[in-house]
PDB file of C-alpha atoms and ligand atoms in Angstrom:
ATOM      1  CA  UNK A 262     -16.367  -3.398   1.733  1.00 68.00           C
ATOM      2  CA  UNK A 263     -17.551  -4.695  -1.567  1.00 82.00           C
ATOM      3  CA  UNK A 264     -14.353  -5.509  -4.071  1.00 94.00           C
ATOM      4  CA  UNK A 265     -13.766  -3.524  -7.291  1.00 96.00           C
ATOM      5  CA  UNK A 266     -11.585  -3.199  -9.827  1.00 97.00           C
ATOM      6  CA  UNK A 267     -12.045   0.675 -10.709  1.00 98.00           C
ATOM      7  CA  UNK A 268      -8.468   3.106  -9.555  1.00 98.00           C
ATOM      8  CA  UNK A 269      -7.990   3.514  -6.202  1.00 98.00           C
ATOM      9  CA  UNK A 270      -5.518   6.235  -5.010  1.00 98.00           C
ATOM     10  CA  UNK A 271      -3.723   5.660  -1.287  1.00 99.00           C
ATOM     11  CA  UNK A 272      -1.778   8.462  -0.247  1.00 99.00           C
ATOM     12  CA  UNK A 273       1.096   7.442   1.883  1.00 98.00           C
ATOM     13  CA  UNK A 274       1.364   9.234   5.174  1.00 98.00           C
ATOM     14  CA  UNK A 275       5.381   8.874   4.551  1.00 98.00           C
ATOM     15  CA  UNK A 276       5.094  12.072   2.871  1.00 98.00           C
ATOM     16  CA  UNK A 277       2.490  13.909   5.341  1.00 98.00           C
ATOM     17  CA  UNK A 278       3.959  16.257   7.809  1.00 98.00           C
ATOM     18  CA  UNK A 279       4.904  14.009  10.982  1.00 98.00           C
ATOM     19  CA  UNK A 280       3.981  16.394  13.508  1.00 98.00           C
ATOM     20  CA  UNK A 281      -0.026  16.515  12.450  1.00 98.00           C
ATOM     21  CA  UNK A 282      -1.024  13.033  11.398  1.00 98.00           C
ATOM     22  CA  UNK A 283      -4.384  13.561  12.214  1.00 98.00           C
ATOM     23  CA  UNK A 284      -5.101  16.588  10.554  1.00 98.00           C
ATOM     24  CA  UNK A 285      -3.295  15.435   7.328  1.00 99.00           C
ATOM     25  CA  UNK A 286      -5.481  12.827   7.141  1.00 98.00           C
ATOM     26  CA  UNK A 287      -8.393  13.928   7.132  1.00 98.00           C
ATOM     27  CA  UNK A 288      -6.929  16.340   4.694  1.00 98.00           C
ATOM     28  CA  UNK A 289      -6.245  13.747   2.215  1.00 98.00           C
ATOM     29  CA  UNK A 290      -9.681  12.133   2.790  1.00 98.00           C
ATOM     30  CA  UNK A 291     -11.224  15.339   2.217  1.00 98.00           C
ATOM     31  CA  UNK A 292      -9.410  15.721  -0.712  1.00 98.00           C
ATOM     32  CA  UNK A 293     -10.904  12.667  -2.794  1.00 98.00           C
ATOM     33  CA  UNK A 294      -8.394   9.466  -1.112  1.00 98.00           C
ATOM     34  CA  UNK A 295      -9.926   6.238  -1.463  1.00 98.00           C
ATOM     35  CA  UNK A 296      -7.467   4.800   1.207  1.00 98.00           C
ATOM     36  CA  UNK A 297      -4.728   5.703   3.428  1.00 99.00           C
ATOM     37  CA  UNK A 298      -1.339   3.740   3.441  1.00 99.00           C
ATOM     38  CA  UNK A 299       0.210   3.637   6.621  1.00 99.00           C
ATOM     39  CA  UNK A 300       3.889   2.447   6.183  1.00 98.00           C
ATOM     40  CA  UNK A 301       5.507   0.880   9.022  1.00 98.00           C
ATOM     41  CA  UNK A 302       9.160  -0.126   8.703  1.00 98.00           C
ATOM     42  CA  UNK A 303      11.626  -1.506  11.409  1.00 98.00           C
ATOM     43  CA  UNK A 304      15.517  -0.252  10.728  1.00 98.00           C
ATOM     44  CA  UNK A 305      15.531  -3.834  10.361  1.00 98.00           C
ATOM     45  CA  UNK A 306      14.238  -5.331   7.025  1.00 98.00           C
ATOM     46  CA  UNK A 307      14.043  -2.044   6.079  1.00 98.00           C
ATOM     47  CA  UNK A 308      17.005   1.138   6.569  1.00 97.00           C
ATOM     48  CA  UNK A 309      14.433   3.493   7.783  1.00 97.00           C
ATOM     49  CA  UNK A 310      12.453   3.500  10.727  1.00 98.00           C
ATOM     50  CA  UNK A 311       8.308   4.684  11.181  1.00 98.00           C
ATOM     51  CA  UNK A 312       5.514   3.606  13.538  1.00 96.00           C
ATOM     52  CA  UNK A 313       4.466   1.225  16.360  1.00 98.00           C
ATOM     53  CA  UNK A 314       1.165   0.025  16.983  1.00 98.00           C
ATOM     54  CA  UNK A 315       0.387   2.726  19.187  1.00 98.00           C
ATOM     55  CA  UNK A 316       1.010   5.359  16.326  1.00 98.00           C
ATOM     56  CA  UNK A 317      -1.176   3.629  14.261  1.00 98.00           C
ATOM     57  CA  UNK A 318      -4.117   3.172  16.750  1.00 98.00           C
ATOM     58  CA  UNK A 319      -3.897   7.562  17.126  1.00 98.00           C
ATOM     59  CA  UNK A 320      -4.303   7.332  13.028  1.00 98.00           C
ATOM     60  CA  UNK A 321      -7.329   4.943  13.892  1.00 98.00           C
ATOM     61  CA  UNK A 322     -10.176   7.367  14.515  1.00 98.00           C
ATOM     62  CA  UNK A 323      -9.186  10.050  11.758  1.00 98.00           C
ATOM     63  CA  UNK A 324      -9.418   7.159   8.700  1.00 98.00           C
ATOM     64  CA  UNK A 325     -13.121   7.196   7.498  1.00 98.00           C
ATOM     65  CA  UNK A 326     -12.014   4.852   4.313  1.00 98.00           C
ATOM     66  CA  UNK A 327      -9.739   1.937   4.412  1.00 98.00           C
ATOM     67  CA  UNK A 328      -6.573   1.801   6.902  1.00 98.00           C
ATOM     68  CA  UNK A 329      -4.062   0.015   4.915  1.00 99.00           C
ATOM     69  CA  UNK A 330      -1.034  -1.023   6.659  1.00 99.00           C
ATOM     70  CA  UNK A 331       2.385  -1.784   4.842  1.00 99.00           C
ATOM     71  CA  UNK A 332       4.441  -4.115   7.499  1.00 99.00           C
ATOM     72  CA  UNK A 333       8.147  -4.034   6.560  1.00 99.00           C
ATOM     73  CA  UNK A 334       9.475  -5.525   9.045  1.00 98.00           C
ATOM     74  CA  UNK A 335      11.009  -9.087   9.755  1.00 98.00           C
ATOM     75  CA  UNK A 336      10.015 -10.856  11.359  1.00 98.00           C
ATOM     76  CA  UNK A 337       6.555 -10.326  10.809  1.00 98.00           C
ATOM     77  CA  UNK A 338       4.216 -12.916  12.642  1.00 98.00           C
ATOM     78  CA  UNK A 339       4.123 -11.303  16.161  1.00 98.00           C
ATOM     79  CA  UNK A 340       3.457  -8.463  15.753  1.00 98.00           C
ATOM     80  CA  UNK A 341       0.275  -8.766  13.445  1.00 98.00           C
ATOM     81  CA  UNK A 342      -1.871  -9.212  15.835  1.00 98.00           C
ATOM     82  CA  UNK A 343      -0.891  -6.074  17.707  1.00 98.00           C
ATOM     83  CA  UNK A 344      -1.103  -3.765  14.342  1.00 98.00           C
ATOM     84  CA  UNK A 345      -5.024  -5.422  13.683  1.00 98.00           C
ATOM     85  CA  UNK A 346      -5.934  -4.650  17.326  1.00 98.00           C
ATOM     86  CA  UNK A 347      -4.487  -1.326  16.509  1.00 98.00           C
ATOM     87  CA  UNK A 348      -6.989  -0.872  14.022  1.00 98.00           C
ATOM     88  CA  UNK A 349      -5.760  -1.796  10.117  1.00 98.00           C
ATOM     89  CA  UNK A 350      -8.330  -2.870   8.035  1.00 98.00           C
ATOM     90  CA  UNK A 351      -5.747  -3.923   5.308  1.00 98.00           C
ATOM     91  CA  UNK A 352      -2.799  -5.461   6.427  1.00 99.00           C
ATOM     92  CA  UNK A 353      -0.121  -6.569   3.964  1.00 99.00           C
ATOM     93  CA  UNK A 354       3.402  -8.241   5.218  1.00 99.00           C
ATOM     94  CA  UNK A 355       6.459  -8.851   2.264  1.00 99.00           C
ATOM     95  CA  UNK A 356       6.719 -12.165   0.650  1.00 98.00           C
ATOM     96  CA  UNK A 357      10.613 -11.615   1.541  1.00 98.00           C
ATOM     97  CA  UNK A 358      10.131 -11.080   5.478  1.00 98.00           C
ATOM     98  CA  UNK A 359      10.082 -14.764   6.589  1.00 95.00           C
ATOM     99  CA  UNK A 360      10.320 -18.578   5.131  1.00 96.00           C
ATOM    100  CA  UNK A 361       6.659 -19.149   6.020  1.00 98.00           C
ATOM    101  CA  UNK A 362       4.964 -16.145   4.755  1.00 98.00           C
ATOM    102  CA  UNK A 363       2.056 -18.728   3.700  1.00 98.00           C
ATOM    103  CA  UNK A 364       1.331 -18.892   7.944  1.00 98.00           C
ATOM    104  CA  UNK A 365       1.777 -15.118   8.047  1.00 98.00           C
ATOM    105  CA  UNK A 366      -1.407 -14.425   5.256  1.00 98.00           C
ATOM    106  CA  UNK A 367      -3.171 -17.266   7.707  1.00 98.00           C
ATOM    107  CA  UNK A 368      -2.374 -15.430  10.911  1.00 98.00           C
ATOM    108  CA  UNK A 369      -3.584 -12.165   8.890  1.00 98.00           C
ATOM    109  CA  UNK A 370      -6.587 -13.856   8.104  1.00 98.00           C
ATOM    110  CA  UNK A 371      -7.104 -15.392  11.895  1.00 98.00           C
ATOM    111  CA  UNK A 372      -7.608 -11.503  12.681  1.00 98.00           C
ATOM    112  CA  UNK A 373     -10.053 -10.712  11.046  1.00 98.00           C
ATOM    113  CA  UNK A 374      -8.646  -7.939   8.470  1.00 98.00           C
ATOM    114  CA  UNK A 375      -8.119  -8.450   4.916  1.00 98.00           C
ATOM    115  CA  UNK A 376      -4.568  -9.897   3.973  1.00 98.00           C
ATOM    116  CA  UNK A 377      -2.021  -8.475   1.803  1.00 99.00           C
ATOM    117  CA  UNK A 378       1.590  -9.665   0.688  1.00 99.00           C
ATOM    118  CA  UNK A 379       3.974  -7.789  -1.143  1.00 99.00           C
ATOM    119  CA  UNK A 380       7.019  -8.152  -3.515  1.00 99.00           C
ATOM    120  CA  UNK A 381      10.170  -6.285  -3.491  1.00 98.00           C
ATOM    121  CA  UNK A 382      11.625  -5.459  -6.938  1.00 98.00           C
ATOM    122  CA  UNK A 383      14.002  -8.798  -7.111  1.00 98.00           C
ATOM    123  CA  UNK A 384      10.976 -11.124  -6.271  1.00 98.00           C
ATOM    124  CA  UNK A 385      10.082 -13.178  -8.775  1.00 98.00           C
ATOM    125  CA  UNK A 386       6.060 -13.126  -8.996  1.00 98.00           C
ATOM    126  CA  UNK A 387       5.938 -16.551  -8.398  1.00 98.00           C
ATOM    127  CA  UNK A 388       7.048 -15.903  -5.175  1.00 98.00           C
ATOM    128  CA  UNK A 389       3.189 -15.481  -4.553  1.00 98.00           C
ATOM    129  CA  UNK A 390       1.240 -18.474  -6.642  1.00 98.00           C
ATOM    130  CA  UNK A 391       0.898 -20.565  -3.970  1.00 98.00           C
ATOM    131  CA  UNK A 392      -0.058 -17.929  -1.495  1.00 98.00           C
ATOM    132  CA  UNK A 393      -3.416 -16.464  -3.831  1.00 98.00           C
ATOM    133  CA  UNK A 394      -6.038 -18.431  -2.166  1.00 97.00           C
ATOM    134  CA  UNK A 395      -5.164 -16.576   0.889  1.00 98.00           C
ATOM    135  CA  UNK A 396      -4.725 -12.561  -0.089  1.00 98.00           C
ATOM    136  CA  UNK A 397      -7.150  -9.851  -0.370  1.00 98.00           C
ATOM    137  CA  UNK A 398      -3.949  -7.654  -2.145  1.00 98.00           C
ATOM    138  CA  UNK A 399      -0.387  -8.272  -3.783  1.00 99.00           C
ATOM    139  CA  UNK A 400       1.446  -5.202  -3.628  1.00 99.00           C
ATOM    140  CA  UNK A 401       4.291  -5.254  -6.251  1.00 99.00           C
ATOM    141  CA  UNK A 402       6.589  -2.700  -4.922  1.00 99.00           C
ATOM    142  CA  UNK A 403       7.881  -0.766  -7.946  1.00 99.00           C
ATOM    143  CA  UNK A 404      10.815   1.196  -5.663  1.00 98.00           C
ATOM    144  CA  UNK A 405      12.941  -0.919  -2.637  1.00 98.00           C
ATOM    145  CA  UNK A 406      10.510  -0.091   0.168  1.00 98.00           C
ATOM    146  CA  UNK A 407      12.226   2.440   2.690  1.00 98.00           C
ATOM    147  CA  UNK A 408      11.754   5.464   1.612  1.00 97.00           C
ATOM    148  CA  UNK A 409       9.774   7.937  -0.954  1.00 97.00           C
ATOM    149  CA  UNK A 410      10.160  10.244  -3.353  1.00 97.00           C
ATOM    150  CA  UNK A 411      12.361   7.487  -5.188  1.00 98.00           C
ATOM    151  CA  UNK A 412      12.578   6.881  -8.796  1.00 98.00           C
ATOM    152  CA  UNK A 413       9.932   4.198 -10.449  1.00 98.00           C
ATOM    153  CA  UNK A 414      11.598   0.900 -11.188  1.00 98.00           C
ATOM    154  CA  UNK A 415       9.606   0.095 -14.814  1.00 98.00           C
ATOM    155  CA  UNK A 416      10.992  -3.454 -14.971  1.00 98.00           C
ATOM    156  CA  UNK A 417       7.670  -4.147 -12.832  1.00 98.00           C
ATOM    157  CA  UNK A 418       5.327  -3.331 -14.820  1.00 98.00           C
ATOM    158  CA  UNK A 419       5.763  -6.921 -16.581  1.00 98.00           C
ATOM    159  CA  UNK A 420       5.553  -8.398 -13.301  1.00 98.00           C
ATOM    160  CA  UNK A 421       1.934  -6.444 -12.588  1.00 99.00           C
ATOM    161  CA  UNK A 422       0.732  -7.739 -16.112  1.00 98.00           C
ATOM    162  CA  UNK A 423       2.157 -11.446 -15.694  1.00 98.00           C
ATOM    163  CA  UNK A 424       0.273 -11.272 -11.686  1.00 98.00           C
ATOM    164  CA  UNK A 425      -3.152  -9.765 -13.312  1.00 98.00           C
ATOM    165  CA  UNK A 426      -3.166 -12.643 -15.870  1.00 98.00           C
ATOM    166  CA  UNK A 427      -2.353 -14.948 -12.519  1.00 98.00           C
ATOM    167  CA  UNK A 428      -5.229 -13.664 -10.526  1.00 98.00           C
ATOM    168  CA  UNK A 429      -7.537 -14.118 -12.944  1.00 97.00           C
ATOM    169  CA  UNK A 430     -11.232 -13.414 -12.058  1.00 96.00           C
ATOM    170  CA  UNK A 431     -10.320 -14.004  -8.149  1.00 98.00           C
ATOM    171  CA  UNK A 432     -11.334 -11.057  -6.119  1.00 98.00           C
ATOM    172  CA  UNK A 433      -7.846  -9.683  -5.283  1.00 98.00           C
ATOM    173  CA  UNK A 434      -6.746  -6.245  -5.444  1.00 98.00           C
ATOM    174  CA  UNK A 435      -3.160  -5.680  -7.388  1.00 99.00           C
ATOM    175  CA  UNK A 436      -1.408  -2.511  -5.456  1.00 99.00           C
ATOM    176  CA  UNK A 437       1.595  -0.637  -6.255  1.00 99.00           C
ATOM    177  CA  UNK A 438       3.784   1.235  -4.287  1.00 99.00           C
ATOM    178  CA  UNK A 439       6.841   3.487  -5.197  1.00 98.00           C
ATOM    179  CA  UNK A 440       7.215   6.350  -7.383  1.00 98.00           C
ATOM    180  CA  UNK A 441       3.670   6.527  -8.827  1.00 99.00           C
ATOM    181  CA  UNK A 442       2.941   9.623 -10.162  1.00 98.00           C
ATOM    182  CA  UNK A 443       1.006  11.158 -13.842  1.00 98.00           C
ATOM    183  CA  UNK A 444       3.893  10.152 -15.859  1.00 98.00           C
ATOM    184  CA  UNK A 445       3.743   6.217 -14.130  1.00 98.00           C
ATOM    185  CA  UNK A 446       0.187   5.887 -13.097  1.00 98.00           C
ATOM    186  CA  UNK A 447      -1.524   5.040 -16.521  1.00 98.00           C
ATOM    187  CA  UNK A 448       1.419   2.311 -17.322  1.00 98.00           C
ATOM    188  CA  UNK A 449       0.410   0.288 -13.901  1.00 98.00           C
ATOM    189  CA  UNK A 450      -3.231   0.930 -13.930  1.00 98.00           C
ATOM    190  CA  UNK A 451      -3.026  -0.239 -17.691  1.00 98.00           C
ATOM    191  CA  UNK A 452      -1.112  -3.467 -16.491  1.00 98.00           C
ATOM    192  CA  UNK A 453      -3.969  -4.119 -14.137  1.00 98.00           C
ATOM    193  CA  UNK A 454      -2.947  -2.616 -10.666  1.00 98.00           C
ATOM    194  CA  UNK A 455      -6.339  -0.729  -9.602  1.00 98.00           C
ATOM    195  CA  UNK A 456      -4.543   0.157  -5.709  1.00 99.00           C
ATOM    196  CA  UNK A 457      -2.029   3.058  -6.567  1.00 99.00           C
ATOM    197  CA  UNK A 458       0.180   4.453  -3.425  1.00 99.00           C
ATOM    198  CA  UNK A 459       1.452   7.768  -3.548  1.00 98.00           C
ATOM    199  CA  UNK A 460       3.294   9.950  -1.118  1.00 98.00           C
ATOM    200  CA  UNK A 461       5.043  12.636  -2.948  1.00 98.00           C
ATOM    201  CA  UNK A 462       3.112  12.823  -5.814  1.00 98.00           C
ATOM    202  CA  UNK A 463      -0.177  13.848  -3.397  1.00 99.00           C
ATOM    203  CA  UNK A 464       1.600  15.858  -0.845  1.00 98.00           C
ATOM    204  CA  UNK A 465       4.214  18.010  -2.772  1.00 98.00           C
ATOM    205  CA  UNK A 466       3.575  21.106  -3.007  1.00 98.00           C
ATOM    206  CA  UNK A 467       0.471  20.964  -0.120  1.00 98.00           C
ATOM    207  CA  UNK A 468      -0.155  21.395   3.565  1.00 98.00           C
ATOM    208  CA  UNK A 469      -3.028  21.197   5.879  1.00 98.00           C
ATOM    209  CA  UNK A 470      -3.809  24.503   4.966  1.00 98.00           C
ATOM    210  CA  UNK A 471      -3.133  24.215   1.402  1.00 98.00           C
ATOM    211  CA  UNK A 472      -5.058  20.918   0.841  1.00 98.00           C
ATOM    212  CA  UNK A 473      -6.685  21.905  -2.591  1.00 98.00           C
ATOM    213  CA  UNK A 474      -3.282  21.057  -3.610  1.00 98.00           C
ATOM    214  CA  UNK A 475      -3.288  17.373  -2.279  1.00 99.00           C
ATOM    215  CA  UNK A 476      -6.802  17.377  -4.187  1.00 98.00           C
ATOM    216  CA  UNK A 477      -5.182  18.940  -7.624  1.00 98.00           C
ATOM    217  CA  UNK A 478      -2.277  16.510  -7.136  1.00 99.00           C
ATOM    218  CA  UNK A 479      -4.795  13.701  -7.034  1.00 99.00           C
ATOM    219  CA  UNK A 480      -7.059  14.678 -10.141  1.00 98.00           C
ATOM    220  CA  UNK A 481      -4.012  14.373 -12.051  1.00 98.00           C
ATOM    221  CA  UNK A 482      -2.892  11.102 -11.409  1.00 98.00           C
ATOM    222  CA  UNK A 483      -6.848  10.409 -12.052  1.00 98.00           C
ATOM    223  CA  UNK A 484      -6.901  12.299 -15.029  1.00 98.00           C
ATOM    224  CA  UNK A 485      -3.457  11.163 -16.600  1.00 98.00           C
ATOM    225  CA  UNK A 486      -5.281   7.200 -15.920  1.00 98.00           C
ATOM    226  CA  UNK A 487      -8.033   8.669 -17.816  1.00 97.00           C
ATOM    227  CA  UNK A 488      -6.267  10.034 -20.708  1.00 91.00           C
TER     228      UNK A 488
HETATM  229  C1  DX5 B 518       8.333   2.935   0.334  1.00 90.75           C
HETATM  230  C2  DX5 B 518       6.918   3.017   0.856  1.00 90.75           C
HETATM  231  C3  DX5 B 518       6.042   3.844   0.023  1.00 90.75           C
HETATM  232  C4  DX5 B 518       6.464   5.283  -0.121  1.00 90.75           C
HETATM  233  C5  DX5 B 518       6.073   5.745  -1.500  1.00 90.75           C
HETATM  234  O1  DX5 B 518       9.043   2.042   1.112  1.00 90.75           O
HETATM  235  O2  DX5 B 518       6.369   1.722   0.937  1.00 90.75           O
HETATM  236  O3  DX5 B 518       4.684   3.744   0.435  1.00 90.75           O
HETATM  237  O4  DX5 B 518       5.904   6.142   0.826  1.00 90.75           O
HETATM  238  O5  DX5 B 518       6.525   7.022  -1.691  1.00 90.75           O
HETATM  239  P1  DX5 B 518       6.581   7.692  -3.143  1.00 90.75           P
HETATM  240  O6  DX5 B 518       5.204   7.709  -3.677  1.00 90.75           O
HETATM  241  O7  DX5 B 518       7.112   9.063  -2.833  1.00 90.75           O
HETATM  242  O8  DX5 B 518       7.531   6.880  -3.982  1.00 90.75           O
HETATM  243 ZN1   ZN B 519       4.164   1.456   1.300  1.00 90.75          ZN
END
């Protein structure tokens, strides 16, 4: 996939009913989603607990865009390989989840997929200087990851301005995850994030038989960017 900077919207599956994965994803996808975020999370470094590798390999066939896979877990190195053979096209692990999380973006890389790393609220973005040369993605989570529908931390919306100036002209995608909705979108997208995750804010109010509503619930976050 060729890199750009324009707004991409990820709907998290968080949010999607958990007893028709398939179907709601190819609702969102039919509905205008540029990716779909797949957020994994092990009781452990997170208090909430989501999908194996074998869930994510069912999602496999019904993604026709990008399978982006948020890892929350700790620790993180073995089971990346299992979650790439599973499938995941993006795979992003948190800066916080080990002391080498330099070797986890290289054992990302030794996959195959492209690499993210992400940021919880109290990381400092310097966390991830070092670690550049080796992402595709820095997600700067603007909620503690765990669960959604939570309320948007604006405090990081420095920290997406201060990483955009850090990236520079490097091909790297700046995500963010947590309480984005048409109120919050335009403030990251005009700090420089151009991957925006959203699980309420595309499936409230919608269902696999109401999917317009997942596409109406899009167009405004799209339309708020737009002004
Ligand atoms: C939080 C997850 C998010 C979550 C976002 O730990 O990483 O992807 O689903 O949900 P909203 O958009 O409802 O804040
Ligand atoms: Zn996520």
């Amino acid at each position: 996939m060729e890199f750009d900077r324009k707004i991409k919207i990820a709907p998290s599956i968080l949010s999607a009913d958990f007893a028709n994965f398939g179907a709601e994803i190819r609702a969102v996808e039919d509905q205008g989603a540029d990716w779909v975020h797949v957020d994994v999370m092990d009781g452990h470094f997170v208090p909430n607990l989501t999908f194996g590798p074998p869930a994510v390999k069912a999602f496999r066939p019904h993604v026709k865009t990008v399978m982006d896979v948020h890892l929350m877990i700790a620790p993180v190195d073995a089971s990346i390989e299992a979650y790439a053979e599973a499938g995941a096209d993006m795979i992003t692990a948190h800066v916080e989840a080990g002391p080498h999380p330099h070797r986890t973006l290289q054992a990302i890389r030794a996959t195959g997929k492209r690499a993210g790393i992400a940021l919880n609220p109290g990381t400092p973005v310097e966390a991830v200087e070092y670690l550049l040369d080796l992402c595709d993605m820095v997600l700067v989570m603007t909620v503690n990851p765990g669960f959604g529908g939570q309320k948007f931390i604006h405090s990081q919306i420095d920290k997406i301005a201060r990483l955009r100036g850090m990236i520079g002209d490097r091909p790297i995608h700046i995500q963010v995850d947590g309480g984005v909705d048409p109120v919050t979108a335009p403030l990251v997208a005009r700090a420089g994030a151009d991957v925006l995750v959203a699980g309420s804010a595309v499936f409230r109010g919608g269902s696999v038989e109401r999917a317009d509503v997942y596409g109406a619930n899009m167009r405004a976050i799209r339309e708020a960017i737009a002004g």
